[in-house]
Structure formats: structure tokens, C-alpha cells
Short mmCIF file of C-alpha atoms and ligand atoms in Angstrom, two decimals:
data_model
loop_
_atom_site.label_atom_id
_atom_site.label_comp_id
_atom_site.label_asym_id
_atom_site.label_seq_id
_atom_site.Cartn_x
_atom_site.Cartn_y
_atom_site.Cartn_z
CA MET D 1 -5.96 -2.30 29.48
CA PRO D 2 -4.35 -1.87 25.94
CA LYS D 3 -2.69 1.36 25.53
CA PRO D 4 -4.92 3.20 23.69
CA LEU D 5 -4.33 3.70 19.62
CA ILE D 6 -4.58 7.75 20.03
CA PRO D 7 -3.08 8.52 23.19
CA SER D 8 -4.30 11.40 25.57
CA THR D 9 -3.88 15.67 24.20
CA PRO D 10 -2.24 17.27 23.31
CA SER D 11 -0.53 13.16 21.13
CA ARG D 12 -4.22 13.16 20.60
CA LEU D 13 -4.61 16.28 18.83
CA LEU D 14 -1.60 15.97 16.46
CA ALA D 15 -2.67 12.12 15.74
CA GLU D 16 -6.02 13.82 14.86
CA GLN D 17 -4.02 16.43 12.58
CA ALA D 18 -2.36 13.13 10.71
CA LEU D 19 -5.44 10.66 10.58
CA SER D 20 -7.53 13.77 9.53
CA ARG D 21 -4.76 15.10 6.99
CA THR D 22 -3.85 11.30 5.55
CA ALA D 23 -7.76 10.10 5.28
CA GLY D 24 -8.57 13.24 3.56
CA ALA D 25 -12.25 13.35 5.48
CA PRO D 26 -12.51 14.78 9.04
CA LEU D 27 -13.57 13.60 12.19
CA LEU D 28 -17.34 13.28 12.77
CA SER D 29 -19.04 13.08 16.05
CA GLY D 30 -22.67 12.40 17.97
CA ASN D 31 -23.05 9.13 15.03
CA ALA D 32 -24.61 5.55 15.39
CA VAL D 33 -22.89 3.40 13.99
CA GLU D 34 -24.48 -0.79 13.86
CA LEU D 35 -22.21 -3.49 12.72
CA LEU D 36 -23.73 -5.63 9.97
CA ILE D 37 -22.79 -9.34 9.23
CA ASP D 38 -23.50 -11.37 6.21
CA ALA D 39 -25.62 -10.19 3.08
CA ALA D 40 -28.87 -11.52 4.42
CA ALA D 41 -28.61 -9.13 7.63
CA HIS D 42 -27.52 -6.54 5.22
CA TYR D 43 -30.49 -6.96 2.42
CA ASP D 44 -33.02 -6.60 5.56
CA ALA D 45 -32.09 -4.08 6.93
CA TRP D 46 -31.70 -2.05 3.47
CA LEU D 47 -35.12 -3.21 1.87
CA THR D 48 -36.57 -2.50 5.31
CA ALA D 49 -34.79 1.17 4.70
CA ILE D 50 -35.93 1.40 0.72
CA ARG D 51 -39.32 0.12 2.00
CA GLY D 52 -39.82 2.92 4.53
CA ALA D 53 -38.55 5.93 2.49
CA ARG D 54 -40.35 9.28 2.53
CA GLN D 55 -38.33 11.60 0.23
CA ARG D 56 -35.64 9.63 -1.44
CA VAL D 57 -33.39 6.91 -1.72
CA LEU D 58 -29.90 7.26 -3.20
CA LEU D 59 -28.40 3.62 -3.79
CA GLU D 60 -25.06 3.10 -5.37
CA ASN D 61 -23.56 -0.43 -5.42
CA TYR D 62 -20.52 -1.98 -7.61
CA ILE D 63 -23.26 -5.12 -8.97
CA ILE D 64 -26.00 -4.81 -9.04
CA ARG D 65 -27.43 -8.42 -10.45
CA ASP D 66 -30.34 -9.51 -12.39
CA ASP D 67 -31.42 -12.83 -10.13
CA GLU D 68 -34.14 -12.91 -6.97
CA VAL D 69 -32.29 -10.65 -5.17
CA GLY D 70 -31.75 -7.73 -7.79
CA ARG D 71 -35.00 -8.04 -8.75
CA MET D 72 -36.32 -7.75 -4.99
CA PHE D 73 -34.15 -4.47 -4.73
CA ARG D 74 -34.95 -2.93 -8.13
CA ASP D 75 -38.87 -3.89 -7.33
CA ALA D 76 -38.83 -2.21 -4.12
CA LEU D 77 -37.38 1.13 -5.83
CA VAL D 78 -39.70 0.89 -8.43
CA GLU D 79 -42.96 0.94 -5.34
CA ARG D 80 -41.11 4.17 -3.97
CA ALA D 81 -40.83 5.52 -7.21
CA GLN D 82 -44.01 5.46 -7.99
CA ALA D 83 -45.30 6.56 -4.73
CA GLY D 84 -43.49 10.20 -5.27
CA VAL D 85 -40.36 9.52 -3.96
CA PHE D 86 -37.36 10.80 -5.78
CA VAL D 87 -34.95 7.65 -6.70
CA ALA D 88 -31.60 7.56 -8.04
CA VAL D 89 -29.37 4.36 -8.49
CA VAL D 90 -25.66 4.46 -9.78
CA ALA D 91 -23.79 1.00 -11.14
CA ASP D 92 -20.68 0.01 -11.90
CA TRP D 93 -19.85 -0.59 -15.75
CA VAL D 94 -17.52 -3.26 -15.31
CA GLY D 95 -19.25 -4.64 -12.55
CA CYS D 96 -21.93 -5.19 -13.58
CA LEU D 97 -20.78 -6.27 -16.95
CA GLY D 98 -22.72 -9.58 -17.16
CA GLN D 99 -25.15 -8.97 -14.54
CA SER D 100 -27.53 -7.29 -15.52
CA ARG D 101 -28.68 -5.14 -18.78
CA SER D 102 -30.21 -1.84 -19.40
CA ALA D 103 -33.46 -3.63 -19.57
CA PHE D 104 -33.31 -4.34 -16.36
CA TRP D 105 -34.15 -1.21 -15.22
CA ALA D 106 -36.71 -0.52 -17.45
CA PRO D 107 -39.72 -0.78 -14.36
CA LEU D 108 -37.57 1.88 -12.53
CA ARG D 109 -37.26 4.08 -15.29
CA ALA D 110 -40.72 4.17 -16.61
CA ALA D 111 -41.74 4.72 -12.73
CA GLY D 112 -39.50 7.61 -13.02
CA GLY D 113 -36.37 6.53 -10.56
CA GLU D 114 -32.95 7.52 -12.54
CA VAL D 115 -30.21 4.91 -13.33
CA ARG D 116 -26.63 6.14 -14.19
CA VAL D 117 -23.68 3.78 -15.31
CA PHE D 118 -20.49 4.70 -13.97
CA ASN D 119 -17.82 4.67 -16.56
CA PRO D 120 -18.74 2.38 -19.30
CA PRO D 121 -16.57 2.21 -22.23
CA GLN D 122 -15.56 5.37 -24.06
CA LEU D 123 -13.63 6.91 -26.93
CA GLY D 124 -11.01 9.68 -26.00
CA GLN D 125 -10.18 7.46 -22.63
CA PRO D 126 -8.53 4.04 -23.53
CA LEU D 127 -7.24 2.95 -20.07
CA GLY D 128 -10.46 4.85 -18.21
CA TRP D 129 -11.85 1.44 -17.95
CA ILE D 130 -9.37 1.05 -15.34
CA SER D 131 -11.23 2.93 -12.30
CA ARG D 132 -14.41 1.82 -11.22
CA ASP D 133 -17.00 2.55 -8.73
CA HIS D 134 -16.16 -0.15 -5.97
CA ARG D 135 -18.46 1.40 -3.15
CA LYS D 136 -21.23 0.01 -1.80
CA LEU D 137 -23.67 2.47 -0.31
CA LEU D 138 -27.11 3.18 0.60
CA VAL D 139 -28.93 6.62 1.97
CA VAL D 140 -32.17 6.77 2.54
CA ASP D 141 -34.21 10.44 3.78
CA GLY D 142 -31.08 11.92 4.53
CA VAL D 143 -31.06 10.19 7.81
CA LEU D 144 -30.35 6.19 7.45
CA GLY D 145 -27.37 5.68 5.82
CA PHE D 146 -25.29 2.16 4.75
CA LEU D 147 -21.93 1.13 3.68
CA SER D 148 -20.54 -2.35 3.17
CA GLY D 149 -18.72 -4.65 0.98
CA VAL D 150 -21.99 -6.62 0.11
CA CYS D 151 -23.06 -6.03 -3.65
CA ILE D 152 -26.69 -7.01 -4.31
CA SER D 153 -26.53 -10.65 -5.97
CA ALA D 154 -28.02 -13.73 -5.15
CA LYS D 155 -24.01 -14.78 -4.57
CA TRP D 156 -23.76 -13.57 -1.11
CA LEU D 157 -26.47 -15.48 0.04
CA GLY D 158 -24.71 -18.93 -0.80
CA ASP D 159 -26.80 -21.95 -2.30
CA PRO D 160 -28.44 -23.90 0.08
CA GLY D 161 -29.65 -26.68 -2.22
CA ARG D 162 -26.01 -27.03 -3.72
CA GLY D 163 -24.69 -26.91 -0.30
CA VAL D 164 -22.59 -23.49 -0.69
CA PRO D 165 -22.98 -21.36 2.52
CA PRO D 166 -23.21 -17.70 2.63
CA TRP D 167 -19.88 -15.70 1.38
CA ARG D 168 -18.96 -13.60 4.89
CA ASP D 169 -19.37 -10.26 4.28
CA THR D 170 -19.56 -6.99 6.47
CA GLY D 171 -20.55 -3.53 6.52
CA VAL D 172 -22.36 -0.65 8.48
CA ALA D 173 -25.75 1.43 9.04
CA LEU D 174 -24.77 5.20 10.32
CA ARG D 175 -27.19 7.60 11.52
CA GLY D 176 -26.24 11.31 12.58
CA PRO D 177 -23.64 13.62 10.79
CA ALA D 178 -21.98 11.03 8.80
CA VAL D 179 -25.13 10.52 6.72
CA ALA D 180 -24.63 14.13 4.90
CA GLU D 181 -20.86 13.10 4.03
CA LEU D 182 -22.56 9.36 2.70
CA GLU D 183 -24.89 11.90 0.48
CA ALA D 184 -22.35 13.96 -0.98
CA ALA D 185 -20.50 11.09 -1.80
CA PHE D 186 -22.97 9.68 -3.77
CA ALA D 187 -23.79 13.12 -5.20
CA GLN D 188 -20.25 13.75 -6.44
CA SER D 189 -20.71 9.89 -8.41
CA TRP D 190 -23.91 10.95 -9.82
CA GLY D 191 -22.47 14.40 -10.82
CA GLU D 192 -19.50 12.84 -12.41
CA ILE D 193 -21.92 10.95 -14.76
CA GLY D 194 -24.04 13.65 -15.76
CA VAL D 195 -26.13 16.46 -14.56
CA ALA D 196 -25.47 17.13 -10.51
CA LEU D 197 -27.76 15.60 -8.03
CA ARG D 198 -30.92 17.85 -6.98
CA GLN D 199 -30.87 20.01 -3.92
CA PHE D 200 -32.63 18.47 -1.21
CA VAL D 201 -34.73 20.26 1.59
CA PRO D 202 -32.61 20.21 4.26
CA LEU D 203 -34.01 18.02 7.20
CA PRO D 204 -34.25 19.75 10.96
CA GLU D 205 -31.41 18.95 12.60
CA PRO D 206 -32.46 16.47 15.93
CA ALA D 207 -32.51 18.19 19.30
CA THR D 208 -29.64 16.02 20.64
CA PRO D 209 -27.09 13.83 19.06
CA VAL D 210 -27.88 10.68 17.85
CA GLY D 211 -24.91 8.89 19.25
CA ASN D 212 -22.00 9.13 20.55
CA VAL D 213 -19.61 7.67 17.95
CA SER D 214 -16.62 9.34 16.28
CA LEU D 215 -15.82 8.72 12.95
CA ARG D 216 -14.24 9.67 9.25
CA LEU D 217 -16.24 8.70 6.63
CA ILE D 218 -13.69 8.23 3.69
CA ALA D 219 -15.41 8.28 -0.32
CA THR D 220 -11.86 7.81 -2.54
CA GLN D 221 -11.27 8.97 -5.57
CA PRO D 222 -9.16 7.76 -8.44
CA ALA D 223 -5.43 8.46 -7.26
CA THR D 224 -5.88 10.17 -4.20
CA ALA D 225 -5.38 7.54 -1.89
CA GLY D 226 -6.40 8.73 1.29
CA MET D 227 -7.17 4.98 1.91
CA TYR D 228 -3.49 3.54 0.85
CA ARG D 229 -2.36 6.35 2.79
CA LEU D 230 -4.35 5.76 6.26
CA ASP D 231 -3.74 1.89 5.75
CA GLN D 232 -0.17 2.88 5.84
CA LEU D 233 -0.65 5.17 8.89
CA ILE D 234 -2.91 2.98 10.91
CA ALA D 235 0.16 0.39 10.66
CA ALA D 236 2.63 2.73 11.61
CA MET D 237 0.41 3.85 14.87
CA ALA D 238 -0.99 0.79 16.19
CA ARG D 239 0.76 -0.43 19.17
CA LYS D 240 -0.96 -3.61 20.81
CA THR D 241 -2.84 -5.52 17.60
CA LEU D 242 -3.68 -4.91 14.34
CA TRP D 243 -6.19 -7.29 12.65
CA LEU D 244 -7.10 -7.25 9.12
CA THR D 245 -9.86 -8.96 6.85
CA ASP D 246 -9.56 -8.59 3.11
CA ALA D 247 -11.11 -10.86 0.54
CA TYR D 248 -8.04 -10.04 -2.30
CA PHE D 249 -5.45 -9.17 -0.38
CA VAL D 250 -2.24 -8.64 -3.08
CA GLY D 251 0.01 -6.58 -1.22
CA ILE D 252 2.31 -4.26 -2.47
CA ALA D 253 6.12 -3.49 -0.98
CA PRO D 254 5.21 -0.35 0.90
CA TYR D 255 2.18 -2.00 2.62
CA VAL D 256 3.99 -5.61 3.29
CA GLN D 257 6.78 -3.33 5.16
CA ALA D 258 4.44 -1.30 7.04
CA LEU D 259 3.14 -4.39 8.54
CA VAL D 260 5.85 -6.09 8.90
CA SER D 261 8.02 -3.32 10.89
CA ALA D 262 4.47 -3.58 13.05
CA ALA D 263 5.18 -6.90 13.85
CA ARG D 264 8.61 -6.52 14.67
CA ASP D 265 7.76 -4.24 17.44
CA ASP D 266 5.75 -6.74 18.59
CA VAL D 267 2.48 -5.82 17.67
CA ASP D 268 0.25 -8.35 16.96
CA VAL D 269 -0.33 -8.15 13.60
CA ARG D 270 -3.02 -10.76 11.62
CA LEU D 271 -4.35 -11.27 8.21
CA LEU D 272 -7.36 -13.25 7.32
CA VAL D 273 -8.04 -13.90 3.74
CA PRO D 274 -10.68 -16.43 1.84
CA GLY D 275 -9.01 -20.28 1.49
CA SER D 276 -11.26 -20.66 -1.35
CA SER D 277 -12.23 -17.66 -3.48
CA ASP D 278 -13.96 -16.76 -6.00
CA ILE D 279 -11.25 -15.60 -8.37
CA PRO D 280 -8.42 -18.54 -7.79
CA VAL D 281 -6.00 -16.24 -9.87
CA VAL D 282 -6.25 -13.78 -6.83
CA ALA D 283 -5.95 -16.00 -4.24
CA SER D 284 -2.70 -17.54 -5.60
CA LEU D 285 -1.47 -14.19 -5.64
CA SER D 286 -2.35 -13.34 -2.03
CA ARG D 287 -0.55 -16.94 -1.19
CA SER D 288 2.22 -16.04 -3.13
CA GLY D 289 2.70 -12.69 -0.61
CA TYR D 290 2.37 -14.85 2.84
CA ARG D 291 6.12 -15.61 3.46
CA PRO D 292 7.35 -12.23 4.30
CA LEU D 293 4.60 -11.86 6.45
CA LEU D 294 5.23 -14.88 8.01
CA LYS D 295 8.83 -14.46 8.24
CA ALA D 296 8.39 -10.85 10.39
CA GLY D 297 5.82 -13.23 12.76
CA ILE D 298 2.48 -12.08 10.96
CA ARG D 299 -0.10 -14.58 11.55
CA VAL D 300 -2.17 -15.15 8.46
CA PHE D 301 -5.08 -17.36 8.93
CA GLU D 302 -7.53 -18.63 5.14
CA TRP D 303 -11.21 -18.78 6.01
CA ASN D 304 -12.83 -22.08 5.53
CA GLY D 305 -16.01 -20.95 4.10
CA SER D 306 -17.38 -20.51 0.72
CA MET D 307 -16.26 -16.84 0.18
CA LEU D 308 -14.53 -14.25 2.58
CA HIS D 309 -15.65 -11.26 1.03
CA ALA D 310 -15.31 -8.87 3.86
CA LYS D 311 -12.80 -5.71 4.33
CA THR D 312 -12.51 -4.82 7.87
CA ALA D 313 -9.28 -3.99 10.45
CA VAL D 314 -9.44 -3.22 13.46
CA ALA D 315 -6.29 -1.84 15.48
CA ASP D 316 -5.92 -2.07 19.47
CA GLY D 317 -9.26 -2.60 20.01
CA GLN D 318 -9.74 1.44 19.72
CA TRP D 319 -9.81 2.00 15.63
CA ALA D 320 -11.65 0.10 13.12
CA ARG D 321 -12.15 -0.10 9.46
CA VAL D 322 -15.19 -1.51 7.23
CA GLY D 323 -16.11 -0.58 3.78
CA SER D 324 -15.45 -1.48 -0.27
CA SER D 325 -11.71 -1.34 0.06
CA ASN D 326 -9.48 -4.35 -0.39
CA LEU D 327 -5.63 -4.09 0.21
CA ASN D 328 -4.82 -3.74 -2.87
CA ILE D 329 -3.75 -1.68 -5.68
CA ALA D 330 -6.87 -1.15 -7.80
CA SER D 331 -8.75 -0.20 -4.28
CA TRP D 332 -6.27 1.81 -3.32
CA LEU D 333 -5.15 3.79 -6.60
CA SER D 334 -7.97 3.48 -9.11
CA ASN D 335 -11.16 2.90 -7.47
CA ARG D 336 -13.72 5.06 -5.81
CA GLU D 337 -14.49 3.52 -2.61
CA LEU D 338 -16.14 4.07 0.53
CA ASP D 339 -15.16 3.02 3.62
CA VAL D 340 -15.71 4.29 7.37
CA ALA D 341 -13.23 5.00 10.00
CA VAL D 342 -14.29 4.46 13.46
CA GLU D 343 -12.70 5.18 16.62
CA ASP D 344 -14.97 4.07 19.29
CA ALA D 345 -13.66 1.66 21.82
CA GLY D 346 -17.43 0.28 22.26
CA PHE D 347 -17.58 -0.86 18.54
CA ALA D 348 -13.68 -1.86 17.58
CA GLY D 349 -14.57 -4.28 20.52
CA GLN D 350 -17.31 -5.81 18.22
CA LEU D 351 -15.40 -5.80 15.24
CA ALA D 352 -12.69 -7.53 17.41
CA ALA D 353 -15.00 -10.21 19.02
CA GLN D 354 -16.76 -11.05 15.34
CA TYR D 355 -12.75 -11.31 14.29
CA GLU D 356 -12.08 -13.95 16.74
CA ARG D 357 -15.63 -15.93 15.61
CA ASP D 358 -14.20 -15.92 12.09
CA LEU D 359 -10.69 -17.11 13.19
CA ASP D 360 -12.69 -20.16 14.76
CA ASN D 361 -13.41 -21.28 11.18
CA ALA D 362 -10.14 -20.43 9.81
CA THR D 363 -6.89 -22.36 9.44
CA GLU D 364 -3.55 -20.87 10.10
CA ILE D 365 -1.00 -20.98 7.49
CA VAL D 366 2.64 -21.57 9.38
CA LEU D 367 6.45 -21.77 8.25
CA ALA D 368 7.21 -25.27 8.22
CA PRO D 369 10.82 -26.63 8.12
CA ARG D 370 11.21 -28.74 5.03
CA ARG D 371 13.18 -31.95 5.94
CA HIS D 372 15.78 -31.71 3.09
CA GLY D 373 16.80 -27.80 2.66
CA SER D 374 17.28 -25.05 4.06
CA SER D 375 14.41 -22.37 3.09
CA GLU D 376 10.77 -22.83 5.45
CA ARG D 377 7.97 -24.04 3.38
CA VAL D 378 4.03 -22.25 3.89
CA ARG D 379 1.69 -24.66 4.74
CA SER D 380 -1.80 -24.68 6.78
CA SER D 381 -1.76 -25.69 10.08
CA GLU D 382 -3.96 -28.35 10.30
CA GLU D 383 -6.05 -30.67 7.66
CA ARG D 384 -8.91 -28.16 6.12
CA PRO D 385 -12.37 -29.17 5.73
CA ARG D 386 -13.45 -28.91 1.84
CA VAL D 387 -15.74 -25.92 0.87
CA ARG D 388 -18.04 -25.73 -1.95
CA ARG D 389 -17.85 -22.18 -3.50
CA SER D 390 -19.92 -20.23 -6.06
CA GLY D 391 -18.23 -19.03 -9.04
CA GLY D 392 -17.30 -15.52 -9.80
CA SER D 393 -15.40 -12.54 -11.40
CA SER D 394 -14.22 -9.58 -11.17
CA GLY D 395 -11.26 -7.09 -12.03
CA ARG D 396 -9.47 -7.42 -9.23
CA ALA D 397 -7.46 -9.73 -11.64
CA ALA D 398 -5.88 -6.07 -12.45
CA ALA D 399 -4.11 -6.14 -9.55
CA GLY D 400 -3.03 -9.68 -9.82
CA ALA D 401 -1.33 -8.47 -12.73
CA LEU D 402 -0.04 -5.66 -11.37
CA ARG D 403 1.90 -7.77 -9.10
CA ILE D 404 3.59 -9.92 -11.42
CA ALA D 405 4.62 -6.49 -13.80
CA ASN D 406 5.83 -5.06 -9.88
CA SER D 407 8.11 -8.44 -9.66
CA VAL D 408 9.05 -8.64 -13.23
CA GLY D 409 10.06 -4.88 -12.99
CA ALA D 410 11.81 -5.08 -9.76
CA VAL D 411 14.16 -7.92 -11.22
CA LEU D 412 14.51 -6.07 -14.69
CA SER D 413 15.07 -2.83 -12.35
CA ASN D 414 16.98 -4.04 -9.72
CA ARG D 415 15.39 -1.54 -7.68
CA ARG D 416 14.04 -3.86 -4.64
CA VAL D 417 15.70 -6.74 -2.68
CA LEU D 418 12.91 -9.30 -3.88
CA GLY D 419 12.17 -12.05 -1.03
CA ASP D 420 11.91 -15.56 -2.18
CA THR D 421 8.37 -14.82 -1.90
CA SER D 422 8.20 -13.12 -5.66
CA GLY D 423 8.94 -16.54 -7.11
CA GLY D 424 5.23 -16.76 -7.96
CA PRO D 425 4.52 -13.97 -10.07
CA LEU D 426 8.05 -14.22 -11.57
CA ILE D 427 7.64 -17.76 -12.84
CA ILE D 428 4.66 -16.61 -14.58
CA GLY D 429 6.10 -13.24 -15.52
CA THR D 430 8.74 -15.49 -16.88
CA LEU D 431 6.59 -17.82 -18.48
CA ALA D 432 4.58 -14.90 -20.36
CA LEU D 433 7.45 -13.50 -21.91
CA ALA D 434 9.26 -16.48 -23.12
CA LEU D 435 6.02 -17.40 -24.93
CA LEU D 436 6.08 -13.73 -26.22
CA ALA D 437 9.48 -13.89 -27.32
CA VAL D 438 8.90 -17.17 -28.78
CA ILE D 439 6.25 -16.14 -31.16
CA ALA D 440 8.26 -12.55 -31.84
CA ILE D 441 10.93 -14.50 -33.36
CA LEU D 442 9.30 -17.30 -35.03
CA TRP D 443 5.65 -15.40 -35.90
CA PRO D 444 6.68 -11.84 -36.03
CA ALA D 445 3.41 -10.62 -37.64
CA TRP D 446 1.58 -12.09 -34.75
CA ILE D 447 2.95 -9.78 -32.59
CA GLY D 448 3.36 -6.65 -34.94
CA TRP D 449 -0.62 -6.81 -35.79
CA PRO D 450 -2.05 -6.47 -32.35
CA PHE D 451 0.64 -3.96 -31.64
CA GLY D 452 0.01 -1.57 -34.56
CA ILE D 453 -3.94 -1.97 -33.81
CA LEU D 454 -3.19 -0.96 -30.56
CA ALA D 455 -0.69 2.01 -31.49
CA GLY D 456 -3.97 2.88 -33.94
CA TRP D 457 -6.44 2.92 -30.99
CA PHE D 458 -4.29 4.67 -28.68
CA ALA D 459 -3.17 7.23 -30.94
CA LEU D 460 -7.39 7.66 -32.13
CA ASN D 461 -8.22 8.04 -28.64
CA LEU D 462 -5.37 10.52 -28.21
CA GLY D 463 -6.64 12.34 -31.14
CA ILE D 464 -10.21 12.29 -30.12
CA ARG D 465 -9.20 14.09 -26.90
CA ALA D 466 -6.90 16.71 -28.49
CA TRP D 467 -9.78 17.66 -30.52
CA ARG D 468 -12.61 17.74 -27.65
CA LEU D 469 -9.84 20.18 -25.77
CA ARG D 470 -8.85 22.18 -28.52
CA GLY D 471 -9.62 26.27 -27.82
CA ARG D 472 -10.13 25.46 -24.47
CA ASN D 473 -7.99 27.50 -21.67
CA PRO D 474 -5.83 25.51 -20.01
CA ARG D 475 -7.45 25.67 -16.60
CA GLU D 476 -10.54 24.29 -17.72
CA ALA D 477 -8.43 21.37 -19.63
CA ASP D 478 -7.07 20.28 -16.07
CA ASP D 479 -9.92 20.05 -14.73
CA ASP D 480 -11.21 17.90 -17.89
O1 G3P I 501 -14.94 -6.12 -6.15
P1 G3P I 501 -15.47 -6.56 -4.68
O2 G3P I 501 -14.31 -6.82 -3.62
O3 G3P I 501 -16.80 -6.16 -4.30
O4 G3P I 501 -16.05 -8.03 -4.83
C1 G3P I 501 -16.67 -8.23 -5.94
C2 G3P I 501 -16.38 -9.82 -6.60
O5 G3P I 501 -16.20 -9.71 -7.99
C3 G3P I 501 -17.24 -10.43 -6.63
O6 G3P I 501 -17.76 -11.75 -7.29
#
């Protein structure tokens, strides 16, 4: 019997306080939680919920693609809007870039539905595009809610015709008090883009709780870092096991250190990542971070299917996290994300069992001794099956760029000890800077022009921002 992650009173009260403050989210009891595995199960559950909506449908997703899946959702929303149901959709501008155009939503708007696009590029915010709405959320009638890693695109279903299996992804269906929090999270995104969400007639409280699961709903906004701090805290609190799954792992030093410390305390720490990613550059950056994990005794596995897109964690068979947050700096610090942290042995057990099933289709990465030379090399523990994958695109490259900058910055400022793991990003950084140096010496105008244009662009944006803020009192300006 594993020791529980959160022990009995009074340590429990202290642990709860730490978890609530860190996550910025209270513990909500009386919920029902259902685990959803892979996109087909999600799309079935989501479409059934939408088609059964009687009063309101709130949908927020990073990617909604104009393909057979996207159109199925749009048509279901149109049908509900025509029947008088309030339908509101938030889609992310970067996530949907090249996936769906404004015209895709014309039938829904014509039916009375409302669609808002999160954070398109705008003057006055030259770096504003970095912050994305990465949530995957659906709430129907204020009683049934979903959050997940799954976007709305046929890509998640694979391509049976070409032998591409479906992507591995994870989400949950929620009933109970958590659903009001989901609506509040949606209302916050909605209100950020335009006029606030209308008030709905409150539904009568069910006479008895719909379930007995306690959880925290963590709806992060840029720089609140609730999920980052919670991930660190869980690594510090785990006593027996910490099993992580992530699509775009780009470990930064403080988090890697938290995992290393847990492993050194004999916690069974495992990390499952894609073997074949839709964003190969991020996979390479993930790999370049394996060595310190392996050296500390953390077990790393690469999934052998088409693409592993899930973002989950399970600790000590007691605590489980599911949602949209990847283990990288883009998710932790600059996006709007939505995750649920469940404190329930039954649910955590289900997620742990799924983890073990996933490992059956994964290859362990190990440190193997070299024949000549001193250091060990990172390699697969076995011959791997070749799997076809479908293509993809994403802003997670920004996390990769940050990792390169992090490693190069560490060398230049001498501010942390670099393990031999930083070699990959350092080589990329070295080549990029050497290229820049050659261009600057031989063709200075090639550097001068872009620099001049960039400086001018920033000046223009800052000027516009200053102009908009003129005459406002400092408190209003702070709120902006
Ligand atoms: O950002 P994620 O983790 O939702 O991944 C979306 C990818 O861009 C899919 O190609």
C-alpha cells in the first residue's frame, strides 16, 4: 500500500494550504470525473453533449480546423444556435493559423452564434503574439464540462488509409461544482476579447452531490505560473511514484532539478514522451535534455505510436493531473492553460493503469557505456518499430528557442553549471551566432536593415501604447 501523497491531519491541512496557494485554486469536492482516452472518445462525448444542449454551449480550443472533424463540430453548433441555444466559441489566432479562416465560422454567426478569436497580432503589442489561448474546454448548460489536450482536427484521428494510427491524448469529463469553475474560466477568456459573457439563470443545485471526487481546476493566465509552481510542488511532495506524460517536454533547469531531487530520494520518476513528434525540432530538444534525467535514475520512455499528445501526471497513486499544459516554458509562463488536479485514488489509479498500458507501446531510453571513451551514450533499449506520422505545426518551437537561449545564456553569464546535456542546444546556438558574426562582418547592411526595421517597429508599437495610455490615471494604466 503506497504512502498517500497527502497524509492525515494536521499535515493534510498544511499540504492542502500549500497546494491551494501554489495552484491558485481551491479544492472542490463532490465532483464526478470520467477519463477520456484519445480523440475519437472525446469527439463522441463532445458532440453528444453539444447536440443535447438546451441552454448554452461554451467552446474554447487552441486549434479548430476546417476539415471533416471541424465541420462536424461547426454544424452541430449551428444546429443548436438555430434552435435558440446560446453558442459562444473562442479559438486561438496562432493555433488556427492555416487551419481555418473567418469564413469557416460564417454559418454559425449567421445562425446567431458568437465566435471570438484570441489575440490576433495588433499594433501596440509587438510581442503580444507569444501569449496563446492553449486551453481545450467545452461546457454545456452549466452542468457538463470537459477539459483536455485534444484539439478539434482530423489529425488527432490519424489516417487509416495511409497507415497512420490515431494520436494518444487524454482528457476528462466533469460534473459537479467544477463545472462552474470551467464556465468562469471561459468567461475570463471571453471577457478578455470583448464584452463580458452574459449572466445565465443559475441552475438549481442538485439535492445530492453528483460524485465524491475532490479536485482543483487550474486556469492559468500568462505569468501567473500556477501550474509551474504546482508541478514543482508535486515533484517535492511525491514519496513513491511520479509518472509524467508530455507531448513537448523542454525541461528547464529548476524543473529538471525538482525531478532529479525526487529521483535521488528514491521516488520512481518516469517520463513518457513521443518517439516520433509532429514537431521534430521540439523532439530533438527534448532528447538533448535526457541525460541529466537518466543520470539521476529517472526512467525515460519514448512512445512508439504516431504522436503522443497527452499532458498528464500521476503521483503516488493518489494525485493526478490532466489538461492542456505541456512541460515547457510556453505553457508554464506565457499561455492561458486549463488543467485539473484530481485528489482521488480511484481516478489516479485509472490514470496509472493507462500509463502502464502506454509503456507497453513505448521504448525505454537508457545510458549505455561507450566502447571507447569515458561518457555513456543515450540510446533506445531495443530496436524500435517505424511508425508513420502526420505533419503538424505549432508555437512550441518558441519553447525550443528558449532552451537554446537558456543554454547559450548560461555559458555567457556563467550562472549555472552546464551538464553535458546542453551540448545540442549549444551547438545550434554556436552555429547561429557564428553565422550572424560572418554576416555582420562581411555584409553589415544585412544585419543593419533588419535591426533598424525591428527597432522602428518596436518604437512604433511603444509609441502607440504610450499614446493610448495618455491622460489615464496610473491605476487604470496598471490594469491595462
Ligand atoms: O500545442 P498543443 O500541445 O495543443 O499541440 C498542438 C500541435 O500544434 C498539434 O500539431
